Amino acid sequence: MRYLPLTDTDRSAMLAKIGATSIDDLFVDVPQEARLSGPIERLPLHASEMAVEAHMRRLSKKNLAAADAPFFLGAGAYRHHVPATVDHMIQRGEFLTAYTPYQPEIAQGTLQMLFEFQSQVARLYGCAVANASMYDGSTACWEAVAMAARVTKRKRVVLSGALHPHYAEVVRTMAKFTDDEIADALPSLEGTPDNASLIARIDEETSCVVVQYPDILGRIPDLAAIAEAAHDKGALLIAVNTEPVALGAIKAPGELGADIVVGEGQAIGVGLQFGGPYLGLFAVRDPKHVRQMPGRLCGETVDAEGKRGFVLTLSTREQHIRREKATSNICTNSGLCALAFSVHMTLLGEEGLRRLASWNHALASKAADRLAQVPGVRVLNDSFFNEFTLVIDGDAREIVRKLADDGILAGVSLGRLYPAEDALKGGLLVAVTETTTEEDIETLASALQEALA
């Protein structure tokens, strides 16, 4: 069935209303050479639903699925086990039928979930207040930079060289529209982060310093020292976390002095999903900054009968208030992913999160020790959680491709993340989670040794 609800009479009436004689008149500004002259080459005109499904299944078999191979990919998106309970809960009718909570009287389930979600994120990050989630980690990072400019009335942003390059690129792209000055750098293949050079770039015009924790190479920077240096210059520290499970093992950024903590929540409750949709986390340490936060916040109150209830407390986005008073133009909050995060976090609890983090770190330590025994391989990190960087002889991109052809997803090459930087081409970022087995580690080590021989 073709979904074409308009009749020829409907189309004629619409064209007449706007003063066009034909549909072709609507495309006069499109150059002729850019228009299709006929059907798209090699694309069939139509097929039955069953035939399309069969074709898509055949195409899917060309993929190497995460569950079908030793899997060591990370760099901001992590494969963790998501309990079946999470999927069951997020599909319950109580949540599906009240997706957006503009009318609190009929959206109490959604509002309460977001309130609980905020409480979980604030505690995870060591902060006072969290919002009701954002698109993803990279856009949350930019929103934090924009918020820092509002708070400090400054326009200079210092980016750590070890910030995820995709996050840094989002910041640079958005800064073109706000005239923020971006002072960034590149990572170096050193075992510990170069805090001294980062601190040296902070001055009296700096609005914020953006530091990833753990960083893009898996190292764990000294946030307390950076926070002290930033605060001495009147700047804010923004901590970016792409692996929330790590916070079950290392100190929360807010406890170390970070003023704004943002990150990606995908690792808890949300599958890899081919890269999205994901979930942005955002929290502030000082409650006085709450009105400068982007997005929206849910709050607890009581109704006319004194019963506990939930409402949207702050909605400082363009959907709710005039543009000149809005803190952002975000128009959703990845509510379904936030629900999945909250359900998984509730199932884990504090003790479960700590056990999961310990499990991840123990397996990663075993992997690092084993891979360090491979000739031509050096483990860069002095410290790490569940992700570390290998330095190998040659171009890691070639090794990654060779091992992928052999059915092993070996990690993310720094050459892929920084294609223009020859100094980083030997870096291979390896992530290990509870889904990794000791057999997987041995398979990677043996294949790596053979590839480098």
GROMACS .gro file of C-alpha atoms in nm:
model
  453
    1MET     CA    1   0.000   0.000   0.000
    2ARG     CA    2   0.136   0.340  -0.095
    3TYR     CA    3   0.091   0.612   0.167
    4LEU     CA    4  -0.032   0.897  -0.056
    5PRO     CA    5  -0.336   1.043   0.123
    6LEU     CA    6  -0.385   1.342  -0.114
    7THR     CA    7  -0.594   1.324  -0.429
    8ASP     CA    8  -0.514   1.505  -0.754
    9THR     CA    9  -0.788   1.754  -0.664
   10ASP     CA   10  -0.624   1.817  -0.325
   11ARG     CA   11  -0.289   1.883  -0.490
   12SER     CA   12  -0.438   2.118  -0.749
   13ALA     CA   13  -0.611   2.318  -0.476
   14MET     CA   14  -0.288   2.346  -0.275
   15LEU     CA   15  -0.086   2.454  -0.580
   16ALA     CA   16  -0.347   2.713  -0.674
   17LYS     CA   17  -0.341   2.854  -0.321
   18ILE     CA   18   0.034   2.922  -0.333
   19GLY     CA   19   0.033   3.040  -0.694
   20ALA     CA   20   0.211   2.745  -0.856
   21THR     CA   21   0.094   2.582  -1.175
   22SER     CA   22   0.261   2.245  -1.114
   23ILE     CA   23   0.472   2.057  -0.863
   24ASP     CA   24   0.776   2.124  -1.081
   25ASP     CA   25   0.736   2.495  -0.998
   26LEU     CA   26   0.826   2.411  -0.638
   27PHE     CA   27   1.172   2.297  -0.746
   28VAL     CA   28   1.278   2.578  -0.980
   29ASP     CA   29   1.560   2.678  -0.741
   30VAL     CA   30   1.714   2.329  -0.753
   31PRO     CA   31   1.968   2.307  -1.041
   32GLN     CA   32   1.864   2.069  -1.313
   33GLU     CA   33   2.183   1.866  -1.278
   34ALA     CA   34   2.100   1.801  -0.912
   35ARG     CA   35   1.759   1.656  -0.989
   36LEU     CA   36   1.683   1.291  -1.049
   37SER     CA   37   1.600   1.216  -1.411
   38GLY     CA   38   1.440   0.883  -1.328
   39PRO     CA   39   1.441   0.601  -1.074
   40ILE     CA   40   1.749   0.567  -0.854
   41GLU     CA   41   1.992   0.326  -1.014
   42ARG     CA   42   1.991  -0.027  -0.868
   43LEU     CA   43   1.709   0.061  -0.625
   44PRO     CA   44   1.399  -0.152  -0.692
   45LEU     CA   45   1.077   0.036  -0.742
   46HIS     CA   46   0.876  -0.172  -0.496
   47ALA     CA   47   0.859  -0.512  -0.330
   48SER     CA   48   0.629  -0.695  -0.092
   49GLU     CA   49   0.679  -0.659   0.282
   50MET     CA   50   0.797  -1.018   0.309
   51ALA     CA   51   1.047  -0.971   0.027
   52VAL     CA   52   1.187  -0.657   0.191
   53GLU     CA   53   1.222  -0.834   0.525
   54ALA     CA   54   1.408  -1.124   0.359
   55HIS     CA   55   1.638  -0.879   0.180
   56MET     CA   56   1.713  -0.690   0.502
   57ARG     CA   57   1.794  -1.016   0.680
   58ARG     CA   58   2.044  -1.103   0.407
   59LEU     CA   59   2.205  -0.761   0.443
   60SER     CA   60   2.220  -0.791   0.823
   61LYS     CA   61   2.424  -1.109   0.793
   62LYS     CA   62   2.709  -0.899   0.651
   63ASN     CA   63   2.744  -0.724   0.989
   64LEU     CA   64   2.971  -0.850   1.263
   65ALA     CA   65   2.753  -0.812   1.571
   66ALA     CA   66   2.899  -0.719   1.908
   67ALA     CA   67   2.772  -1.041   2.067
   68ASP     CA   68   2.922  -1.260   1.795
   69ALA     CA   69   3.288  -1.169   1.836
   70PRO     CA   70   3.550  -1.080   2.098
   71PHE     CA   71   3.457  -0.716   2.154
   72PHE     CA   72   3.695  -0.447   2.279
   73LEU     CA   73   3.543  -0.129   2.135
   74GLY     CA   74   3.486   0.171   2.361
   75ALA     CA   75   3.584   0.538   2.317
   76GLY     CA   76   3.256   0.670   2.453
   77ALA     CA   77   3.013   0.383   2.379
   78TYR     CA   78   3.041   0.066   2.587
   79ARG     CA   79   2.898  -0.283   2.570
   80HIS     CA   80   2.754  -0.377   2.908
   81HIS     CA   81   2.498  -0.641   2.999
   82VAL     CA   82   2.150  -0.487   3.021
   83PRO     CA   83   1.911  -0.704   3.228
   84ALA     CA   84   1.591  -0.816   3.055
   85THR     CA   85   1.395  -0.638   3.328
   86VAL     CA   86   1.500  -0.302   3.182
   87ASP     CA   87   1.334  -0.368   2.846
   88HIS     CA   88   1.026  -0.512   3.018
   89MET     CA   89   0.982  -0.205   3.239
   90ILE     CA   90   1.030   0.062   2.973
   91GLN     CA   91   0.758  -0.100   2.760
   92ARG     CA   92   0.494  -0.093   3.033
   93GLY     CA   93   0.187   0.103   2.932
   94GLU     CA   94   0.213   0.340   3.229
   95PHE     CA   95   0.528   0.487   3.077
   96LEU     CA   96   0.446   0.458   2.708
   97THR     CA   97   0.111   0.639   2.732
   98ALA     CA   98   0.245   0.946   2.915
   99TYR     CA   99   0.563   1.008   2.721
  100THR     CA  100   0.587   1.386   2.764
  101PRO     CA  101   0.496   1.532   3.104
  102TYR     CA  102   0.337   1.866   3.020
  103GLN     CA  103   0.019   1.774   3.209
  104PRO     CA  104   0.136   1.657   3.552
  105GLU     CA  105  -0.205   1.528   3.655
  106ILE     CA  106  -0.185   1.252   3.392
  107ALA     CA  107   0.194   1.204   3.377
  108GLN     CA  108   0.283   1.126   3.737
  109GLY     CA  109   0.465   0.803   3.645
  110THR     CA  110   0.692   0.978   3.396
  111LEU     CA  111   0.752   1.273   3.629
  112GLN     CA  112   0.834   1.052   3.926
  113MET     CA  113   1.074   0.849   3.712
  114LEU     CA  114   1.254   1.164   3.600
  115PHE     CA  115   1.268   1.289   3.959
  116GLU     CA  116   1.427   0.960   4.067
  117PHE     CA  117   1.658   0.974   3.765
  118GLN     CA  118   1.776   1.322   3.864
  119SER     CA  119   1.841   1.202   4.218
  120GLN     CA  120   2.048   0.909   4.089
  121VAL     CA  121   2.256   1.126   3.853
  122ALA     CA  122   2.319   1.390   4.120
  123ARG     CA  123   2.444   1.126   4.362
  124LEU     CA  124   2.649   0.949   4.095
  125TYR     CA  125   2.819   1.275   3.998
  126GLY     CA  126   2.861   1.408   4.352
  127CYS     CA  127   2.649   1.714   4.272
  128ALA     CA  128   2.355   1.899   4.425
  129VAL     CA  129   2.119   1.911   4.126
  130ALA     CA  130   2.081   1.720   3.798
  131ASN     CA  131   1.842   1.795   3.513
  132ALA     CA  132   1.596   1.558   3.349
  133SER     CA  133   1.855   1.440   3.091
  134MET     CA  134   1.972   1.566   2.753
  135TYR     CA  135   2.032   1.436   2.401
  136ASP     CA  136   2.374   1.278   2.454
  137GLY     CA  137   2.713   1.338   2.614
  138SER     CA  138   2.862   1.555   2.340
  139THR     CA  139   2.575   1.805   2.327
  140ALA     CA  140   2.556   1.806   2.708
  141CYS     CA  141   2.924   1.904   2.701
  142TRP     CA  142   2.848   2.203   2.480
  143GLU     CA  143   2.551   2.304   2.697
  144ALA     CA  144   2.786   2.308   2.996
  145VAL     CA  145   3.026   2.536   2.810
  146ALA     CA  146   2.740   2.772   2.720
  147MET     CA  147   2.622   2.768   3.081
  148ALA     CA  148   2.972   2.854   3.207
  149ALA     CA  149   2.973   3.160   2.980
  150ARG     CA  150   2.642   3.274   3.131
  151VAL     CA  151   2.768   3.225   3.486
  152THR     CA  152   3.113   3.383   3.446
  153LYS     CA  153   3.032   3.640   3.173
  154ARG     CA  154   3.348   3.524   2.994
  155LYS     CA  155   3.403   3.375   2.648
  156ARG     CA  156   3.730   3.178   2.659
  157VAL     CA  157   3.705   2.797   2.683
  158VAL     CA  158   4.006   2.577   2.763
  159LEU     CA  159   3.965   2.222   2.633
  160SER     CA  160   4.184   1.943   2.761
  161GLY     CA  161   4.377   1.775   2.484
  162ALA     CA  162   4.247   1.444   2.618
  163LEU     CA  163   3.880   1.535   2.572
  164HIS     CA  164   3.704   1.300   2.330
  165PRO     CA  165   3.765   1.454   1.984
  166HIS     CA  166   3.398   1.421   1.887
  167TYR     CA  167   3.296   1.616   2.199
  168ALA     CA  168   3.561   1.878   2.122
  169GLU     CA  169   3.435   1.906   1.765
  170VAL     CA  170   3.078   1.967   1.885
  171VAL     CA  171   3.206   2.244   2.112
  172ARG     CA  172   3.407   2.403   1.830
  173THR     CA  173   3.111   2.382   1.592
  174MET     CA  174   2.865   2.545   1.833
  175ALA     CA  175   3.117   2.810   1.941
  176LYS     CA  176   3.109   2.949   1.587
  177PHE     CA  177   2.761   3.083   1.665
  178THR     CA  178   2.840   3.225   2.009
  179ASP     CA  179   3.184   3.378   1.943
  180ASP     CA  180   3.339   3.176   2.223
  181GLU     CA  181   3.716   3.143   2.192
  182ILE     CA  182   3.827   2.781   2.205
  183ALA     CA  183   4.174   2.705   2.339
  184ASP     CA  184   4.230   2.337   2.269
  185ALA     CA  185   4.521   2.096   2.232
  186LEU     CA  186   4.602   1.741   2.123
  187PRO     CA  187   4.664   1.441   2.347
  188SER     CA  188   5.014   1.305   2.379
  189LEU     CA  189   5.104   0.938   2.419
  190GLU     CA  190   5.215   0.978   2.780
  191GLY     CA  191   5.128   0.753   3.073
  192THR     CA  192   4.982   1.033   3.284
  193PRO     CA  193   4.783   1.343   3.178
  194ASP     CA  194   4.985   1.663   3.143
  195ASN     CA  195   4.798   1.867   3.404
  196ALA     CA  196   5.069   2.134   3.416
  197SER     CA  197   5.028   2.242   3.052
  198LEU     CA  198   4.649   2.240   3.088
  199ILE     CA  199   4.663   2.458   3.401
  200ALA     CA  200   4.909   2.694   3.230
  201ARG     CA  201   4.644   2.773   2.964
  202ILE     CA  202   4.393   2.901   3.222
  203ASP     CA  203   4.382   3.282   3.254
  204GLU     CA  204   4.156   3.560   3.386
  205GLU     CA  205   3.947   3.552   3.067
  206THR     CA  206   3.872   3.179   3.092
  207SER     CA  207   3.508   3.086   3.149
  208CYS     CA  208   3.568   2.714   3.196
  209VAL     CA  209   3.811   2.427   3.169
  210VAL     CA  210   3.674   2.106   3.015
  211VAL     CA  211   3.838   1.782   3.130
  212GLN     CA  212   3.737   1.423   3.056
  213TYR     CA  213   3.740   1.181   3.351
  214PRO     CA  214   3.866   0.913   3.271
  215ASP     CA  215   4.010   1.076   2.959
  216ILE     CA  216   4.007   0.963   2.597
  217LEU     CA  217   4.319   0.748   2.655
  218GLY     CA  218   4.165   0.588   2.964
  219ARG     CA  219   4.386   0.782   3.208
  220ILE     CA  220   4.246   0.935   3.527
  221PRO     CA  221   4.337   1.305   3.561
  222ASP     CA  222   4.383   1.491   3.891
  223LEU     CA  223   4.056   1.685   3.891
  224ALA     CA  224   4.117   1.839   4.234
  225ALA     CA  225   4.435   2.015   4.119
  226ILE     CA  226   4.270   2.139   3.799
  227ALA     CA  227   3.964   2.259   3.993
  228GLU     CA  228   4.182   2.458   4.232
  229ALA     CA  229   4.371   2.621   3.945
  230ALA     CA  230   4.049   2.705   3.760
  231HIS     CA  231   3.883   2.852   4.067
  232ASP     CA  232   4.192   3.066   4.139
  233LYS     CA  233   4.130   3.235   3.802
  234GLY     CA  234   3.752   3.261   3.852
  235ALA     CA  235   3.678   2.988   3.597
  236LEU     CA  236   3.453   2.684   3.628
  237LEU     CA  237   3.566   2.323   3.592
  238ILE     CA  238   3.352   2.108   3.364
  239ALA     CA  239   3.414   1.735   3.408
  240VAL     CA  240   3.307   1.504   3.125
  241ASN     CA  241   3.243   1.136   3.194
  242THR     CA  242   3.169   0.894   2.909
  243GLU     CA  243   3.169   0.573   3.120
  244PRO     CA  244   2.935   0.612   3.423
  245VAL     CA  245   3.022   0.263   3.553
  246ALA     CA  246   3.367   0.405   3.637
  247LEU     CA  247   3.208   0.618   3.908
  248GLY     CA  248   3.141   0.300   4.104
  249ALA     CA  249   3.519   0.277   4.153
  250ILE     CA  250   3.664   0.630   4.138
  251LYS     CA  251   3.560   0.948   4.318
  252ALA     CA  252   3.268   1.148   4.184
  253PRO     CA  253   3.380   1.461   3.994
  254GLY     CA  254   3.168   1.689   4.211
  255GLU     CA  255   3.353   1.568   4.520
  256LEU     CA  256   3.679   1.672   4.355
  257GLY     CA  257   3.566   2.027   4.282
  258ALA     CA  258   3.403   2.005   3.939
  259ASP     CA  259   3.138   2.278   3.909
  260ILE     CA  260   2.946   2.119   3.621
  261VAL     CA  261   2.954   1.746   3.549
  262VAL     CA  262   2.824   1.611   3.221
  263GLY     CA  263   2.848   1.283   3.041
  264GLU     CA  264   2.704   0.998   2.843
  265GLY     CA  265   2.465   0.763   3.022
  266GLN     CA  266   2.453   0.493   2.751
  267ALA     CA  267   2.662   0.243   2.947
  268ILE     CA  268   2.384   0.197   3.204
  269GLY     CA  269   2.059   0.055   3.068
  270VAL     CA  270   2.104   0.158   2.705
  271GLY     CA  271   2.250  -0.076   2.443
  272LEU     CA  272   2.503   0.022   2.177
  273GLN     CA  273   2.219   0.055   1.924
  274PHE     CA  274   2.442   0.138   1.626
  275GLY     CA  275   2.539   0.466   1.793
  276GLY     CA  276   2.212   0.600   1.929
  277PRO     CA  277   1.980   0.724   2.057
  278TYR     CA  278   2.188   0.787   2.367
  279LEU     CA  279   2.148   0.984   2.686
  280GLY     CA  280   2.306   1.306   2.810
  281LEU     CA  281   2.366   1.351   3.183
  282PHE     CA  282   2.404   1.699   3.335
  283ALA     CA  283   2.451   1.812   3.696
  284VAL     CA  284   2.582   2.111   3.892
  285ARG     CA  285   2.762   2.113   4.227
  286ASP     CA  286   2.634   2.450   4.353
  287PRO     CA  287   2.254   2.494   4.380
  288LYS     CA  288   2.292   2.866   4.305
  289HIS     CA  289   2.364   2.774   3.942
  290VAL     CA  290   2.041   2.579   3.898
  291ARG     CA  291   1.859   2.853   3.703
  292GLN     CA  292   2.136   2.861   3.447
  293MET     CA  293   2.100   2.490   3.372
  294PRO     CA  294   1.970   2.391   3.029
  295GLY     CA  295   1.671   2.167   2.966
  296ARG     CA  296   1.420   2.102   3.240
  297LEU     CA  297   1.400   1.975   3.596
  298CYS     CA  298   1.130   1.776   3.771
  299GLY     CA  299   1.045   1.854   4.132
  300GLU     CA  300   0.848   1.705   4.420
  301THR     CA  301   0.549   1.886   4.566
  302VAL     CA  302   0.211   1.820   4.732
  303ASP     CA  303  -0.134   1.858   4.581
  304ALA     CA  304  -0.438   2.037   4.723
  305GLU     CA  305  -0.508   1.736   4.944
  306GLY     CA  306  -0.154   1.721   5.076
  307LYS     CA  307  -0.059   1.414   4.872
  308ARG     CA  308   0.290   1.375   4.727
  309GLY     CA  309   0.313   1.469   4.360
  310PHE     CA  310   0.561   1.565   4.087
  311VAL     CA  311   0.577   1.859   3.847
  312LEU     CA  312   0.809   2.027   3.600
  313THR     CA  313   0.981   2.273   3.833
  314LEU     CA  314   1.210   2.452   3.586
  315SER     CA  315   1.179   2.451   3.208
  316THR     CA  316   1.425   2.711   3.084
  317ARG     CA  317   1.421   2.602   2.722
  318GLU     CA  318   1.272   2.756   2.411
  319GLN     CA  319   0.972   2.523   2.411
  320HIS     CA  320   0.855   2.678   2.736
  321ILE     CA  321   0.976   3.041   2.751
  322ARG     CA  322   1.077   3.323   2.515
  323ARG     CA  323   1.395   3.263   2.322
  324GLU     CA  324   1.583   3.554   2.481
  325LYS     CA  325   1.524   3.403   2.826
  326ALA     CA  326   1.593   3.041   2.733
  327THR     CA  327   1.911   2.868   2.844
  328SER     CA  328   1.905   2.633   2.543
  329ASN     CA  329   1.704   2.533   2.238
  330ILE     CA  330   1.697   2.165   2.337
  331CYS     CA  331   1.354   2.027   2.253
  332THR     CA  332   1.356   1.682   2.413
  333ASN     CA  333   1.538   1.496   2.688
  334SER     CA  334   1.583   1.136   2.567
  335GLY     CA  335   1.313   1.037   2.814
  336LEU     CA  336   1.295   0.669   2.716
  337CYS     CA  337   1.672   0.627   2.750
  338ALA     CA  338   1.657   0.810   3.083
  339LEU     CA  339   1.395   0.561   3.198
  340ALA     CA  340   1.616   0.268   3.090
  341PHE     CA  341   1.910   0.422   3.278
  342SER     CA  342   1.702   0.473   3.591
  343VAL     CA  343   1.559   0.120   3.586
  344HIS     CA  344   1.905  -0.037   3.544
  345MET     CA  345   2.055   0.188   3.813
  346THR     CA  346   1.772   0.095   4.050
  347LEU     CA  347   1.833  -0.275   3.987
  348LEU     CA  348   2.204  -0.231   4.059
  349GLY     CA  349   2.184  -0.007   4.363
  350GLU     CA  350   2.498   0.144   4.511
  351GLU     CA  351   2.647  -0.190   4.614
  352GLY     CA  352   2.570  -0.347   4.275
  353LEU     CA  353   2.731  -0.057   4.089
  354ARG     CA  354   3.045  -0.089   4.298
  355ARG     CA  355   3.061  -0.464   4.233
  356LEU     CA  356   3.008  -0.409   3.860
  357ALA     CA  357   3.284  -0.148   3.855
  358SER     CA  358   3.521  -0.379   4.043
  359TRP     CA  359   3.448  -0.659   3.797
  360ASN     CA  360   3.518  -0.431   3.501
  361HIS     CA  361   3.847  -0.307   3.644
  362ALA     CA  362   3.968  -0.657   3.737
  363LEU     CA  363   3.907  -0.788   3.384
  364ALA     CA  364   4.069  -0.480   3.228
  365SER     CA  365   4.375  -0.528   3.449
  366LYS     CA  366   4.404  -0.890   3.334
  367ALA     CA  367   4.375  -0.779   2.973
  368ALA     CA  368   4.639  -0.509   3.012
  369ASP     CA  369   4.882  -0.751   3.176
  370ARG     CA  370   4.829  -1.012   2.905
  371LEU     CA  371   4.852  -0.771   2.612
  372ALA     CA  372   5.168  -0.616   2.755
  373GLN     CA  373   5.336  -0.954   2.699
  374VAL     CA  374   5.284  -0.932   2.322
  375PRO     CA  375   5.608  -0.832   2.145
  376GLY     CA  376   5.578  -0.484   1.997
  377VAL     CA  377   5.301  -0.378   2.235
  378ARG     CA  378   5.329  -0.129   2.520
  379VAL     CA  379   5.051  -0.039   2.765
  380LEU     CA  380   5.051   0.339   2.790
  381ASN     CA  381   4.850   0.395   3.108
  382ASP     CA  382   4.982   0.431   3.459
  383SER     CA  383   4.619   0.420   3.577
  384PHE     CA  384   4.286   0.328   3.417
  385PHE     CA  385   3.939   0.195   3.491
  386ASN     CA  386   3.817  -0.042   3.217
  387GLU     CA  387   3.977   0.123   2.917
  388PHE     CA  388   4.344   0.169   2.834
  389THR     CA  389   4.568   0.257   2.542
  390LEU     CA  390   4.813   0.026   2.370
  391VAL     CA  391   5.105   0.169   2.173
  392ILE     CA  392   5.203  -0.065   1.890
  393ASP     CA  393   5.456  -0.067   1.612
  394GLY     CA  394   5.296   0.063   1.291
  395ASP     CA  395   4.953   0.199   1.213
  396ALA     CA  396   4.686   0.068   1.451
  397ARG     CA  397   4.418   0.124   1.187
  398GLU     CA  398   4.565  -0.152   0.974
  399ILE     CA  399   4.578  -0.389   1.271
  400VAL     CA  400   4.216  -0.313   1.364
  401ARG     CA  401   4.102  -0.384   1.007
  402LYS     CA  402   4.299  -0.707   0.983
  403LEU     CA  403   4.162  -0.837   1.312
  404ALA     CA  404   3.807  -0.734   1.218
  405ASP     CA  405   3.841  -0.942   0.902
  406ASP     CA  406   3.935  -1.231   1.133
  407GLY     CA  407   3.624  -1.178   1.347
  408ILE     CA  408   3.786  -0.983   1.635
  409LEU     CA  409   3.677  -0.629   1.722
  410ALA     CA  410   4.008  -0.526   1.873
  411GLY     CA  411   3.942  -0.168   1.981
  412VAL     CA  412   3.940   0.188   1.845
  413SER     CA  413   4.254   0.317   1.677
  414LEU     CA  414   4.363   0.669   1.765
  415GLY     CA  415   4.434   0.713   1.396
  416ARG     CA  416   4.061   0.687   1.336
  417LEU     CA  417   3.987   0.948   1.605
  418TYR     CA  418   4.275   1.175   1.499
  419PRO     CA  419   4.331   1.098   1.128
  420ALA     CA  420   4.558   1.398   1.070
  421GLU     CA  421   4.799   1.324   1.356
  422ASP     CA  422   5.076   1.084   1.258
  423ALA     CA  423   5.215   1.087   1.613
  424LEU     CA  424   4.901   0.908   1.736
  425LYS     CA  425   4.862   0.646   1.463
  426GLY     CA  426   5.021   0.373   1.678
  427GLY     CA  427   4.762   0.413   1.957
  428LEU     CA  428   4.492   0.151   2.009
  429LEU     CA  429   4.219   0.214   2.266
  430VAL     CA  430   4.099  -0.112   2.427
  431ALA     CA  431   3.785  -0.134   2.642
  432VAL     CA  432   3.701  -0.432   2.867
  433THR     CA  433   3.367  -0.480   3.044
  434GLU     CA  434   3.188  -0.756   3.231
  435THR     CA  435   3.081  -0.897   2.892
  436THR     CA  436   3.445  -0.975   2.807
  437THR     CA  437   3.568  -1.325   2.889
  438GLU     CA  438   3.920  -1.441   2.965
  439GLU     CA  439   3.897  -1.644   2.645
  440ASP     CA  440   3.826  -1.322   2.454
  441ILE     CA  441   4.137  -1.164   2.605
  442GLU     CA  442   4.354  -1.459   2.507
  443THR     CA  443   4.207  -1.456   2.155
  444LEU     CA  444   4.293  -1.087   2.115
  445ALA     CA  445   4.646  -1.135   2.251
  446SER     CA  446   4.719  -1.425   2.016
  447ALA     CA  447   4.574  -1.249   1.713
  448LEU     CA  448   4.762  -0.929   1.794
  449GLN     CA  449   5.089  -1.118   1.825
  450GLU     CA  450   5.033  -1.286   1.491
  451ALA     CA  451   4.936  -0.958   1.323
  452LEU     CA  452   5.249  -0.782   1.452
  453ALA     CA  453   5.488  -1.069   1.372
   0.00000   0.00000   0.00000
